[in-house]
Short mmCIF file of C-alpha atoms in Angstrom, two decimals:
data_model
loop_
_atom_site.label_atom_id
_atom_site.label_comp_id
_atom_site.label_asym_id
_atom_site.label_seq_id
_atom_site.Cartn_x
_atom_site.Cartn_y
_atom_site.Cartn_z
CA ASP A 216 -79.71 14.49 -110.72
CA THR A 217 -77.95 17.26 -108.77
CA GLU A 218 -74.41 16.22 -109.56
CA VAL A 219 -71.56 17.65 -111.55
CA THR A 220 -69.19 14.93 -112.73
CA GLN A 221 -65.57 15.38 -113.78
CA THR A 222 -63.18 13.03 -115.49
CA PRO A 223 -60.50 12.00 -114.95
CA LYS A 224 -60.09 12.24 -111.18
CA HIS A 225 -56.31 12.33 -111.48
CA LEU A 226 -54.09 13.25 -114.41
CA VAL A 227 -50.32 13.26 -114.71
CA MET A 228 -48.88 14.79 -117.86
CA GLY A 229 -45.60 15.94 -119.27
CA MET A 230 -45.02 19.45 -120.49
CA THR A 231 -45.32 18.39 -124.13
CA ASN A 232 -48.52 16.36 -123.78
CA LYS A 233 -52.01 17.26 -124.89
CA LYS A 234 -54.85 16.19 -122.64
CA SER A 235 -58.44 17.17 -121.90
CA LEU A 236 -60.53 17.51 -118.78
CA LYS A 237 -64.24 16.77 -119.04
CA CYS A 238 -67.21 18.02 -117.04
CA GLU A 239 -70.87 17.06 -117.30
CA GLN A 240 -74.09 18.13 -115.60
CA HIS A 241 -77.71 17.15 -116.18
CA MET A 242 -79.41 19.78 -114.03
CA GLY A 243 -80.41 21.94 -116.99
CA HIS A 244 -77.95 24.62 -115.95
CA ARG A 245 -76.96 27.11 -118.62
CA ALA A 246 -73.85 28.55 -116.97
CA MET A 247 -70.69 26.49 -116.56
CA TYR A 248 -67.36 27.40 -115.02
CA TRP A 249 -63.74 26.29 -114.81
CA TYR A 250 -61.75 27.09 -111.69
CA LYS A 251 -58.15 26.38 -110.68
CA GLN A 252 -57.45 25.70 -107.01
CA LYS A 253 -54.13 25.38 -105.23
CA ALA A 254 -53.97 23.55 -101.90
CA LYS A 255 -55.71 25.38 -99.03
CA LYS A 256 -56.44 28.36 -101.29
CA PRO A 257 -59.71 29.68 -102.72
CA PRO A 258 -60.72 28.69 -106.23
CA GLU A 259 -59.56 31.05 -108.99
CA LEU A 260 -62.00 31.60 -111.82
CA MET A 261 -60.66 30.75 -115.26
CA PHE A 262 -63.60 30.67 -117.68
CA VAL A 263 -67.37 31.09 -117.68
CA TYR A 264 -69.73 29.83 -120.37
CA SER A 265 -73.24 31.23 -120.45
CA TYR A 266 -75.73 29.59 -122.82
CA GLU A 267 -72.83 27.79 -124.50
CA LYS A 268 -70.98 31.02 -125.25
CA LEU A 269 -67.74 32.06 -123.58
CA SER A 270 -68.66 35.05 -121.43
CA ILE A 271 -65.64 35.38 -119.13
CA ASN A 272 -61.97 34.59 -119.75
CA GLU A 273 -59.88 35.68 -116.79
CA SER A 274 -56.78 36.30 -118.93
CA VAL A 275 -55.92 32.61 -118.83
CA PRO A 276 -52.82 31.54 -120.83
CA SER A 277 -53.60 30.07 -124.24
CA ARG A 278 -52.22 26.68 -123.20
CA PHE A 279 -55.66 26.26 -121.58
CA SER A 280 -58.45 26.08 -124.14
CA PRO A 281 -62.08 25.71 -123.05
CA GLU A 282 -64.87 24.21 -125.11
CA CYS A 283 -68.60 23.90 -124.51
CA PRO A 284 -69.98 21.38 -127.05
CA ASN A 285 -73.51 21.59 -125.64
CA SER A 286 -75.39 22.79 -122.58
CA SER A 287 -74.44 19.71 -120.53
CA LEU A 288 -70.75 19.38 -121.35
CA LEU A 289 -67.67 21.45 -120.70
CA ASN A 290 -64.13 20.55 -121.70
CA LEU A 291 -60.77 22.05 -120.88
CA HIS A 292 -58.04 21.24 -123.39
CA LEU A 293 -54.50 21.33 -122.07
CA HIS A 294 -51.33 21.72 -124.10
CA ALA A 295 -47.72 22.53 -123.24
CA LEU A 296 -48.46 23.07 -119.57
CA GLN A 297 -45.93 24.17 -116.99
CA PRO A 298 -45.25 22.57 -113.59
CA GLU A 299 -46.88 25.57 -111.89
CA ASP A 300 -50.14 24.58 -113.59
CA SER A 301 -50.34 21.58 -111.24
CA ALA A 302 -53.52 22.08 -109.21
CA LEU A 303 -57.07 20.88 -108.61
CA TYR A 304 -59.27 21.90 -111.53
CA LEU A 305 -62.89 22.37 -110.56
CA CYS A 306 -65.90 22.55 -112.82
CA ALA A 307 -69.12 24.18 -111.62
CA SER A 308 -72.54 24.92 -113.03
CA SER A 309 -75.47 27.17 -112.17
CA GLN A 310 -78.74 28.29 -113.61
CA GLY A 311 -78.29 30.80 -116.40
CA GLY A 312 -79.01 34.51 -116.45
CA THR A 313 -77.96 37.28 -114.11
CA SER A 314 -79.78 36.12 -110.98
CA PRO A 315 -77.53 35.05 -108.08
CA HIS A 316 -77.89 31.31 -108.35
CA GLU A 317 -75.55 29.15 -106.33
CA GLN A 318 -72.91 27.19 -108.16
CA PHE A 319 -72.72 23.41 -107.96
CA PHE A 320 -69.17 22.09 -108.01
CA GLY A 321 -67.77 18.82 -109.25
CA PRO A 322 -65.17 16.84 -107.27
CA GLY A 323 -62.35 18.15 -109.42
CA THR A 324 -59.46 16.75 -111.45
CA ARG A 325 -56.12 16.63 -109.65
CA LEU A 326 -53.57 17.61 -112.31
CA THR A 327 -49.84 17.06 -111.96
CA VAL A 328 -47.51 18.46 -114.63
CA LEU A 329 -44.05 16.92 -114.67
CA ALA B 85 -64.41 45.68 -107.20
CA GLN B 86 -65.78 43.10 -104.80
CA SER B 87 -63.80 41.37 -102.08
CA VAL B 88 -64.20 39.20 -99.02
CA ALA B 89 -62.13 39.04 -95.85
CA GLN B 90 -62.00 35.98 -93.64
CA PRO B 91 -59.71 37.21 -90.87
CA GLU B 92 -58.87 33.94 -89.18
CA ASP B 93 -56.75 31.20 -90.74
CA GLN B 94 -58.01 28.45 -88.48
CA VAL B 95 -60.92 28.11 -86.10
CA ASN B 96 -60.64 25.51 -83.36
CA VAL B 97 -63.76 24.53 -81.45
CA ALA B 98 -64.67 21.70 -79.09
CA GLU B 99 -67.34 19.28 -80.24
CA GLY B 100 -70.74 20.42 -79.00
CA ASN B 101 -69.71 24.05 -78.68
CA PRO B 102 -71.00 26.84 -80.92
CA LEU B 103 -69.08 27.40 -84.13
CA THR B 104 -68.61 30.82 -85.75
CA VAL B 105 -66.69 31.55 -88.93
CA LYS B 106 -66.28 35.24 -89.70
CA CYS B 107 -66.69 36.99 -93.03
CA THR B 108 -66.74 40.65 -94.02
CA TYR B 109 -67.27 41.90 -97.54
CA SER B 110 -66.79 44.90 -99.77
CA VAL B 111 -68.94 45.47 -102.84
CA SER B 112 -70.59 48.30 -104.72
CA GLY B 113 -74.31 48.27 -104.12
CA ASN B 114 -76.24 45.42 -102.58
CA PRO B 115 -74.39 42.14 -102.14
CA TYR B 116 -75.21 38.56 -102.86
CA LEU B 117 -73.40 36.43 -100.26
CA PHE B 118 -72.61 32.73 -100.19
CA TRP B 119 -70.96 30.16 -97.93
CA TYR B 120 -69.33 27.03 -99.29
CA VAL B 121 -67.60 24.14 -97.51
CA GLN B 122 -64.84 21.94 -98.90
CA TYR B 123 -63.90 18.57 -97.45
CA PRO B 124 -60.46 17.08 -98.24
CA ASN B 125 -60.02 16.05 -101.88
CA ARG B 126 -63.54 17.20 -102.75
CA GLY B 127 -65.19 20.05 -104.61
CA LEU B 128 -66.97 22.90 -102.88
CA GLN B 129 -70.44 22.29 -101.47
CA PHE B 130 -73.00 25.09 -101.22
CA LEU B 131 -74.22 25.77 -97.67
CA LEU B 132 -76.40 28.88 -97.89
CA LYS B 133 -76.84 32.27 -99.50
CA TYR B 134 -78.21 35.72 -98.74
CA ILE B 135 -80.03 37.50 -101.53
CA THR B 136 -82.58 39.74 -99.86
CA GLY B 137 -85.14 39.68 -97.07
CA ASP B 138 -84.60 38.13 -93.64
CA ASN B 139 -81.10 38.81 -92.35
CA LEU B 140 -80.89 35.36 -90.77
CA VAL B 141 -80.39 32.68 -93.40
CA LYS B 142 -80.68 28.98 -92.64
CA GLY B 143 -78.81 26.46 -94.71
CA SER B 144 -77.68 22.87 -94.95
CA TYR B 145 -76.39 20.66 -92.09
CA GLY B 146 -77.68 22.99 -89.35
CA PHE B 147 -75.66 26.02 -90.46
CA GLU B 148 -77.01 29.55 -90.49
CA ALA B 149 -75.58 32.97 -91.26
CA GLU B 150 -76.53 36.49 -90.30
CA PHE B 151 -76.30 39.34 -92.77
CA ASN B 152 -75.36 42.65 -91.14
CA LYS B 153 -75.37 45.51 -93.61
CA SER B 154 -74.00 48.15 -91.24
CA GLN B 155 -71.01 45.96 -90.36
CA THR B 156 -70.74 44.49 -93.89
CA SER B 157 -70.56 41.04 -92.34
CA PHE B 158 -71.99 37.62 -93.05
CA HIS B 159 -70.78 35.33 -90.27
CA LEU B 160 -71.48 31.60 -90.47
CA LYS B 161 -72.74 29.90 -87.32
CA LYS B 162 -73.69 26.49 -86.02
CA PRO B 163 -75.10 26.04 -82.50
CA SER B 164 -73.36 22.74 -81.79
CA ALA B 165 -70.29 21.69 -83.79
CA LEU B 166 -69.66 18.10 -84.89
CA VAL B 167 -66.30 16.48 -85.62
CA SER B 168 -67.59 15.96 -89.16
CA ASP B 169 -67.82 19.76 -89.56
CA SER B 170 -64.01 19.88 -89.75
CA ALA B 171 -63.36 21.28 -93.22
CA LEU B 172 -62.35 24.38 -95.19
CA TYR B 173 -65.02 27.09 -95.33
CA PHE B 174 -65.21 29.80 -97.99
CA CYS B 175 -67.28 32.97 -97.97
CA ALA B 176 -68.04 34.54 -101.37
CA VAL B 177 -69.69 37.72 -102.62
CA ARG B 178 -71.19 38.85 -105.90
CA ALA B 179 -72.32 42.35 -106.74
CA PHE B 180 -76.02 42.96 -107.38
CA TYR B 181 -75.36 44.18 -110.90
CA GLY B 182 -72.44 41.86 -111.49
CA ASN B 183 -72.04 38.91 -113.74
CA ASN B 184 -71.52 35.37 -112.46
CA ARG B 185 -68.08 36.19 -111.09
CA LEU B 186 -67.77 35.34 -107.40
CA ALA B 187 -65.09 36.82 -105.16
CA PHE B 188 -63.99 34.20 -102.62
CA GLY B 189 -62.37 34.81 -99.27
CA LYS B 190 -59.11 33.05 -98.45
CA GLY B 191 -60.92 30.32 -96.56
CA ASN B 192 -61.02 29.23 -92.92
CA GLN B 193 -59.89 25.82 -91.75
CA VAL B 194 -62.29 24.65 -89.07
CA VAL B 195 -61.05 21.98 -86.67
CA VAL B 196 -63.60 20.44 -84.32
CA ILE B 197 -61.90 18.74 -81.41
CA PRO B 198 -63.58 15.61 -80.01
#
């Protein structure tokens, strides 16, 4: 299985809602990532988990809260978002460690904040 | 700091003609270089990477890229473009001693004209 899955595919939420994005991989990867991507722009790194520990937080606002329950799962909890947070949220995974392994991306969750 | 420049916004090419997408990079020390492709409403797909060794790297779907250290370039090429190659292409770099943080270029929209 060489796939990263993300649910839901689309999400519409109000600014007072709480929702979660989910990501799963069964490739045995030990590094997992959250990216935010605006239309026709490159992905912007948000968080990196390495061996289930948060290793990079790119100064993301606290209304985004990541969680890595185990080596296969990655969640992104959303609360009190702003309309400018509307974007495609991509999850990726790669083999762990410091070697330059390529990242495998999921199809993304299209988030709209009203 | 590491960075990537993709100088063109859009590359137009006739079907069957050679396709080139340009990328130059800036990084301290030796680079790790990657090309990804993104089709509409999809995540990024890995095409190829340069780590070390042969400067000509072959990847998926008939793509290849040539690493040129003196020109700090890593241009993506395909001998004969297909209409299905129309997509958004991203070059990315990671420093040799860096963590898993990739620096992406702005992306190039490739349009293959039938």
